[in-house]
PDB file of C-alpha atoms and ligand atoms in Angstrom:
ATOM      1  CA  UNK A   1       1.044 -25.155  11.879  1.00  0.00           C
ATOM      2  CA  UNK A   2      -0.323 -23.437   8.793  1.00  0.00           C
ATOM      3  CA  UNK A   3       1.849 -20.647   7.472  1.00  0.00           C
ATOM      4  CA  UNK A   4      -0.002 -17.364   7.246  1.00  0.00           C
ATOM      5  CA  UNK A   5       0.845 -15.457   4.088  1.00  0.00           C
ATOM      6  CA  UNK A   6      -0.675 -11.996   3.908  1.00  0.00           C
ATOM      7  CA  UNK A   7      -1.025  -9.683   0.948  1.00  0.00           C
ATOM      8  CA  UNK A   8      -0.969  -5.937   1.579  1.00  0.00           C
ATOM      9  CA  UNK A   9      -2.408  -4.454  -1.623  1.00  0.00           C
ATOM     10  CA  UNK A  10      -2.518  -0.822  -2.636  1.00  0.00           C
ATOM     11  CA  UNK A  11      -1.526   1.861  -5.111  1.00  0.00           C
ATOM     12  CA  UNK A  12       1.459   3.120  -3.066  1.00  0.00           C
ATOM     13  CA  UNK A  13       1.789   6.245  -5.235  1.00  0.00           C
ATOM     14  CA  UNK A  14       4.088   6.850  -3.392  1.00  0.00           C
ATOM     15  CA  UNK A  15       4.720   4.772  -0.267  1.00  0.00           C
ATOM     16  CA  UNK A  16       4.269   6.851   2.899  1.00  0.00           C
ATOM     17  CA  UNK A  17       5.441   6.409   6.473  1.00  0.00           C
ATOM     18  CA  UNK A  18       1.894   5.294   7.260  1.00  0.00           C
ATOM     19  CA  UNK A  19       2.220   2.386   4.809  1.00  0.00           C
ATOM     20  CA  UNK A  20       5.614   1.487   6.259  1.00  0.00           C
ATOM     21  CA  UNK A  21       4.218   1.554   9.785  1.00  0.00           C
ATOM     22  CA  UNK A  22       1.548  -0.925   8.740  1.00  0.00           C
ATOM     23  CA  UNK A  23       4.037  -3.132   6.883  1.00  0.00           C
ATOM     24  CA  UNK A  24       6.214  -3.315   9.987  1.00  0.00           C
ATOM     25  CA  UNK A  25       3.223  -4.232  12.149  1.00  0.00           C
ATOM     26  CA  UNK A  26       2.101  -6.832   9.602  1.00  0.00           C
ATOM     27  CA  UNK A  27       5.579  -8.358   9.346  1.00  0.00           C
ATOM     28  CA  UNK A  28       5.439  -9.123  13.071  1.00  0.00           C
ATOM     29  CA  UNK A  29       2.055 -10.804  12.821  1.00  0.00           C
ATOM     30  CA  UNK A  30       2.315 -12.889   9.647  1.00  0.00           C
ATOM     31  CA  UNK A  31       4.856 -15.488   8.504  1.00  0.00           C
ATOM     32  CA  UNK A  32       5.139 -13.775   5.146  1.00  0.00           C
ATOM     33  CA  UNK A  33       3.898 -10.401   3.938  1.00  0.00           C
ATOM     34  CA  UNK A  34       3.720  -9.518   0.259  1.00  0.00           C
ATOM     35  CA  UNK A  35       3.234  -5.849  -0.506  1.00  0.00           C
ATOM     36  CA  UNK A  36       1.336  -5.922  -3.807  1.00  0.00           C
ATOM     37  CA  UNK A  37       1.135  -2.840  -5.983  1.00  0.00           C
ATOM     38  CA  UNK A  38      -1.959  -2.725  -8.151  1.00  0.00           C
ATOM     39  CA  UNK A  39      -1.685  -1.809 -11.813  1.00  0.00           C
ATOM     40  CA  UNK A  40      -5.411  -1.180 -12.192  1.00  0.00           C
ATOM     41  CA  UNK A  41      -6.926   1.700 -10.286  1.00  0.00           C
ATOM     42  CA  UNK A  42      -5.033   4.744 -11.406  1.00  0.00           C
ATOM     43  CA  UNK A  43      -3.914   3.450 -14.771  1.00  0.00           C
ATOM     44  CA  UNK A  44      -2.459   6.355 -16.703  1.00  0.00           C
ATOM     45  CA  UNK A  45      -3.056   8.826 -13.903  1.00  0.00           C
ATOM     46  CA  UNK A  46      -0.489   7.685 -11.340  1.00  0.00           C
ATOM     47  CA  UNK A  47       2.389  10.024 -10.531  1.00  0.00           C
ATOM     48  CA  UNK A  48       4.975   7.245 -10.300  1.00  0.00           C
ATOM     49  CA  UNK A  49       5.451   4.407 -12.760  1.00  0.00           C
ATOM     50  CA  UNK A  50       4.791   0.969 -11.356  1.00  0.00           C
ATOM     51  CA  UNK A  51       8.504   0.082 -11.452  1.00  0.00           C
ATOM     52  CA  UNK A  52       9.406   3.279  -9.586  1.00  0.00           C
ATOM     53  CA  UNK A  53       6.861   2.479  -6.880  1.00  0.00           C
ATOM     54  CA  UNK A  54       8.208  -1.068  -6.629  1.00  0.00           C
ATOM     55  CA  UNK A  55      11.780   0.189  -6.377  1.00  0.00           C
ATOM     56  CA  UNK A  56      10.944   2.647  -3.588  1.00  0.00           C
ATOM     57  CA  UNK A  57       8.988   0.030  -1.624  1.00  0.00           C
ATOM     58  CA  UNK A  58      11.765  -2.512  -2.126  1.00  0.00           C
ATOM     59  CA  UNK A  59      14.369  -0.114  -0.786  1.00  0.00           C
ATOM     60  CA  UNK A  60      12.239   0.809   2.219  1.00  0.00           C
ATOM     61  CA  UNK A  61      11.412  -2.779   3.220  1.00  0.00           C
ATOM     62  CA  UNK A  62      14.738  -4.488   2.499  1.00  0.00           C
ATOM     63  CA  UNK A  63      15.569  -5.033   6.180  1.00  0.00           C
ATOM     64  CA  UNK A  64      12.374  -6.982   6.903  1.00  0.00           C
ATOM     65  CA  UNK A  65      13.252 -10.518   5.819  1.00  0.00           C
ATOM     66  CA  UNK A  66       9.672 -11.823   5.579  1.00  0.00           C
ATOM     67  CA  UNK A  67       8.469  -8.871   3.488  1.00  0.00           C
ATOM     68  CA  UNK A  68       8.576  -8.847  -0.317  1.00  0.00           C
ATOM     69  CA  UNK A  69       7.229  -6.473  -2.947  1.00  0.00           C
ATOM     70  CA  UNK A  70       5.316  -7.486  -6.050  1.00  0.00           C
ATOM     71  CA  UNK A  71       2.809  -6.081  -8.553  1.00  0.00           C
ATOM     72  CA  UNK A  72      -0.517  -7.491  -9.661  1.00  0.00           C
ATOM     73  CA  UNK A  73      -3.119  -6.936 -12.308  1.00  0.00           C
ATOM     74  CA  UNK A  74      -6.773  -7.925 -12.318  1.00  0.00           C
ATOM     75  CA  UNK A  75      -8.774  -9.124  -9.348  1.00  0.00           C
ATOM     76  CA  UNK A  76      -7.028  -9.040  -6.006  1.00  0.00           C
ATOM     77  CA  UNK A  77      -8.591 -12.346  -4.894  1.00  0.00           C
ATOM     78  CA  UNK A  78      -7.096 -14.128  -7.918  1.00  0.00           C
ATOM     79  CA  UNK A  79      -3.698 -12.775  -7.042  1.00  0.00           C
ATOM     80  CA  UNK A  80      -4.117 -13.796  -3.371  1.00  0.00           C
ATOM     81  CA  UNK A  81      -4.946 -17.372  -4.362  1.00  0.00           C
ATOM     82  CA  UNK A  82      -2.079 -17.494  -6.888  1.00  0.00           C
ATOM     83  CA  UNK A  83       0.327 -16.693  -4.053  1.00  0.00           C
ATOM     84  CA  UNK A  84      -1.162 -19.361  -1.731  1.00  0.00           C
ATOM     85  CA  UNK A  85      -1.974 -16.520   0.614  1.00  0.00           C
ATOM     86  CA  UNK A  86      -4.862 -16.547   3.070  1.00  0.00           C
ATOM     87  CA  UNK A  87      -5.127 -12.975   4.234  1.00  0.00           C
ATOM     88  CA  UNK A  88      -5.538  -9.485   2.784  1.00  0.00           C
ATOM     89  CA  UNK A  89      -4.125  -6.814   5.064  1.00  0.00           C
ATOM     90  CA  UNK A  90      -5.573  -3.301   4.926  1.00  0.00           C
ATOM     91  CA  UNK A  91      -5.069  -0.290   7.149  1.00  0.00           C
ATOM     92  CA  UNK A  92      -7.888   1.750   8.616  1.00  0.00           C
ATOM     93  CA  UNK A  93      -6.859   5.243   9.622  1.00  0.00           C
ATOM     94  CA  UNK A  94     -10.164   6.792  10.611  1.00  0.00           C
ATOM     95  CA  UNK A  95     -13.891   6.067  10.498  1.00  0.00           C
ATOM     96  CA  UNK A  96     -13.993   7.627   7.022  1.00  0.00           C
ATOM     97  CA  UNK A  97     -11.934   4.709   5.660  1.00  0.00           C
ATOM     98  CA  UNK A  98     -14.335   2.148   7.015  1.00  0.00           C
ATOM     99  CA  UNK A  99     -17.111   2.353   4.438  1.00  0.00           C
ATOM    100  CA  UNK A 100     -14.881   1.774   1.422  1.00  0.00           C
ATOM    101  CA  UNK A 101     -12.840  -0.885   3.211  1.00  0.00           C
ATOM    102  CA  UNK A 102     -15.991  -2.732   4.275  1.00  0.00           C
ATOM    103  CA  UNK A 103     -17.290  -2.674   0.710  1.00  0.00           C
ATOM    104  CA  UNK A 104     -14.012  -3.972  -0.650  1.00  0.00           C
ATOM    105  CA  UNK A 105     -13.594  -6.679   2.000  1.00  0.00           C
ATOM    106  CA  UNK A 106     -17.149  -7.951   1.533  1.00  0.00           C
ATOM    107  CA  UNK A 107     -16.814  -7.934  -2.248  1.00  0.00           C
ATOM    108  CA  UNK A 108     -13.549  -9.856  -2.006  1.00  0.00           C
ATOM    109  CA  UNK A 109     -15.187 -12.373   0.327  1.00  0.00           C
ATOM    110  CA  UNK A 110     -18.064 -12.772  -2.091  1.00  0.00           C
ATOM    111  CA  UNK A 111     -15.638 -13.302  -4.970  1.00  0.00           C
ATOM    112  CA  UNK A 112     -13.646 -15.895  -3.035  1.00  0.00           C
ATOM    113  CA  UNK A 113     -14.674 -17.165   0.390  1.00  0.00           C
ATOM    114  CA  UNK A 114     -11.160 -18.379   1.174  1.00  0.00           C
ATOM    115  CA  UNK A 115      -9.872 -14.827   1.372  1.00  0.00           C
ATOM    116  CA  UNK A 116     -10.066 -13.122   4.783  1.00  0.00           C
ATOM    117  CA  UNK A 117      -9.402  -9.415   5.256  1.00  0.00           C
ATOM    118  CA  UNK A 118      -7.593  -8.256   8.378  1.00  0.00           C
ATOM    119  CA  UNK A 119      -7.589  -4.587   9.312  1.00  0.00           C
ATOM    120  CA  UNK A 120      -4.819  -2.987  11.309  1.00  0.00           C
ATOM    121  CA  UNK A 121      -4.442   0.522  12.650  1.00  0.00           C
ATOM    122  CA  UNK A 122      -1.355   2.555  11.808  1.00  0.00           C
ATOM    123  CA  UNK A 123       0.181   4.745  14.524  1.00  0.00           C
ATOM    124  CA  UNK A 124      -2.097   7.686  15.380  1.00  0.00           C
ATOM    125  CA  UNK A 125       0.490  10.153  14.089  1.00  0.00           C
ATOM    126  CA  UNK A 126      -0.163   8.808  10.580  1.00  0.00           C
ATOM    127  CA  UNK A 127      -3.940   8.790  10.840  1.00  0.00           C
ATOM    128  CA  UNK A 128      -4.359  11.774   8.475  1.00  0.00           C
ATOM    129  CA  UNK A 129      -1.679  10.732   6.022  1.00  0.00           C
ATOM    130  CA  UNK A 130      -2.361   9.512   2.498  1.00  0.00           C
ATOM    131  CA  UNK A 131      -0.426   9.262  -0.775  1.00  0.00           C
ATOM    132  CA  UNK A 132      -2.863  11.738  -2.324  1.00  0.00           C
ATOM    133  CA  UNK A 133      -2.277  14.399   0.328  1.00  0.00           C
ATOM    134  CA  UNK A 134       1.492  13.820   0.156  1.00  0.00           C
ATOM    135  CA  UNK A 135       1.424  14.349  -3.640  1.00  0.00           C
ATOM    136  CA  UNK A 136      -0.550  17.562  -3.149  1.00  0.00           C
ATOM    137  CA  UNK A 137       1.829  18.953  -0.521  1.00  0.00           C
ATOM    138  CA  UNK A 138       4.767  18.050  -2.799  1.00  0.00           C
ATOM    139  CA  UNK A 139       3.181  19.876  -5.755  1.00  0.00           C
ATOM    140  CA  UNK A 140       2.627  22.947  -3.638  1.00  0.00           C
ATOM    141  CA  UNK A 141       6.156  22.958  -2.240  1.00  0.00           C
ATOM    142  CA  UNK A 142       5.364  22.111   1.406  1.00  0.00           C
ATOM    143  CA  UNK A 143       7.599  20.158   3.748  1.00  0.00           C
ATOM    144  CA  UNK A 144       7.264  16.387   3.601  1.00  0.00           C
ATOM    145  CA  UNK A 145       9.455  15.668   6.617  1.00  0.00           C
ATOM    146  CA  UNK A 146       7.970  12.894   8.724  1.00  0.00           C
ATOM    147  CA  UNK A 147       5.439  11.924   6.049  1.00  0.00           C
ATOM    148  CA  UNK A 148       7.611   9.947   3.656  1.00  0.00           C
ATOM    149  CA  UNK A 149      11.151   8.526   3.804  1.00  0.00           C
ATOM    150  CA  UNK A 150      13.922  10.815   2.544  1.00  0.00           C
ATOM    151  CA  UNK A 151      14.410   8.804  -0.652  1.00  0.00           C
ATOM    152  CA  UNK A 152      10.729   9.118  -1.498  1.00  0.00           C
ATOM    153  CA  UNK A 153      10.816  12.847  -0.757  1.00  0.00           C
ATOM    154  CA  UNK A 154      13.733  13.291  -3.183  1.00  0.00           C
ATOM    155  CA  UNK A 155      11.929  11.306  -5.899  1.00  0.00           C
ATOM    156  CA  UNK A 156       8.760  13.320  -5.300  1.00  0.00           C
ATOM    157  CA  UNK A 157      10.591  16.619  -5.671  1.00  0.00           C
ATOM    158  CA  UNK A 158      12.216  15.399  -8.920  1.00  0.00           C
ATOM    159  CA  UNK A 159       8.846  14.246 -10.259  1.00  0.00           C
ATOM    160  CA  UNK A 160       7.150  17.508  -9.403  1.00  0.00           C
ATOM    161  CA  UNK A 161       9.944  19.545 -11.006  1.00  0.00           C
ATOM    162  CA  UNK A 162       9.814  17.413 -14.160  1.00  0.00           C
ATOM    163  CA  UNK A 163       6.020  17.831 -14.361  1.00  0.00           C
ATOM    164  CA  UNK A 164       6.249  21.605 -14.031  1.00  0.00           C
ATOM    165  CA  UNK A 165       8.639  21.859 -17.001  1.00  0.00           C
TER     166      UNK A 165
HETATM  167  O1  PNS B 201      -4.161   2.081  -2.124  1.00  0.00           O
HETATM  168  P1  PNS B 201      -5.549   1.928  -2.633  1.00  0.00           P
HETATM  169  O2  PNS B 201      -5.720   2.744  -3.895  1.00  0.00           O
HETATM  170  O3  PNS B 201      -6.580   2.220  -1.599  1.00  0.00           O
HETATM  171  O4  PNS B 201      -5.717   0.376  -3.057  1.00  0.00           O
HETATM  172  C1  PNS B 201      -6.915  -0.100  -3.616  1.00  0.00           C
HETATM  173  C2  PNS B 201      -6.727  -1.540  -4.121  1.00  0.00           C
HETATM  174  C3  PNS B 201      -5.588  -1.606  -5.101  1.00  0.00           C
HETATM  175  C4  PNS B 201      -6.405  -2.442  -2.951  1.00  0.00           C
HETATM  176  C5  PNS B 201      -8.062  -1.990  -4.788  1.00  0.00           C
HETATM  177  O5  PNS B 201      -8.428  -1.072  -5.743  1.00  0.00           O
HETATM  178  C6  PNS B 201      -7.967  -3.382  -5.404  1.00  0.00           C
HETATM  179  O6  PNS B 201      -7.961  -4.368  -4.720  1.00  0.00           O
HETATM  180  N1  PNS B 201      -7.889  -3.435  -6.745  1.00  0.00           N
HETATM  181  C7  PNS B 201      -7.817  -4.680  -7.467  1.00  0.00           C
HETATM  182  C8  PNS B 201      -9.082  -4.916  -8.287  1.00  0.00           C
HETATM  183  C9  PNS B 201     -10.119  -5.716  -7.529  1.00  0.00           C
HETATM  184  O7  PNS B 201      -9.873  -6.814  -7.090  1.00  0.00           O
HETATM  185  N2  PNS B 201     -11.333  -5.132  -7.385  1.00  0.00           N
HETATM  186  C10 PNS B 201     -12.467  -5.787  -6.762  1.00  0.00           C
HETATM  187  C11 PNS B 201     -12.460  -5.742  -5.253  1.00  0.00           C
HETATM  188  S1  PNS B 201     -12.765  -4.162  -4.608  1.00  0.00           S
END
C-alpha cells in the first residue's frame, strides 16, 4: 500500500496547543507527518527566529515517532514534491479560515496537480486560538495557560522582556 506522507506547513510563530492538537490528529492518520516551518511569509517580522521555532516544535513533538520538523523556502508545492509527500495538511478553526485556506489549496493544486490538501478540525477549545493572538496576549502580560506549552510560554515571556528593553 502507498505510504501517505503529509506536510503540515505554517509559520508556527510560536507553536500553540491548537497546532499540537492538529499534529497529534494528523500523526494518527498519516504514515509520516512533516511539520514544515516556512521562511517566507513573515520574513524579518517574525517574533521567533526560524531555528527557535524549529527547536520548540521539535521538543513538543519528540514523542510522536512518525512526526518530524523541518523548514522550507519558496513554493510549498515544490517542497512537498521534494519530500515525496502527497498531502498538505491544514487546520480550519472557523468559517473565517475557509476563504484563505480555499484560495491557498486551489492555488497549490493549480501549481501542482499531484498535491492534495486535507483539512482537519482542531478541538473546539482551540477554535479561537492563533499564534498572533498568543503573541498579543504575551506582549500585554496576560495568562497563556492552556494556550501554549509551558516551554513556549517561558520563551515568549523572555522574548517579550527582551523586546521591551
Ligand atoms: O501559519 P500560516 O502563516 O497560516 O502558514 C501559511 C503558509 C506558510 C502555509 C503559506 O504562506 C505558504 O504555503 N507559503 C509558502 C509559499 C507558497 O507556496 N505560496 C503559494 C501558495 S499560497
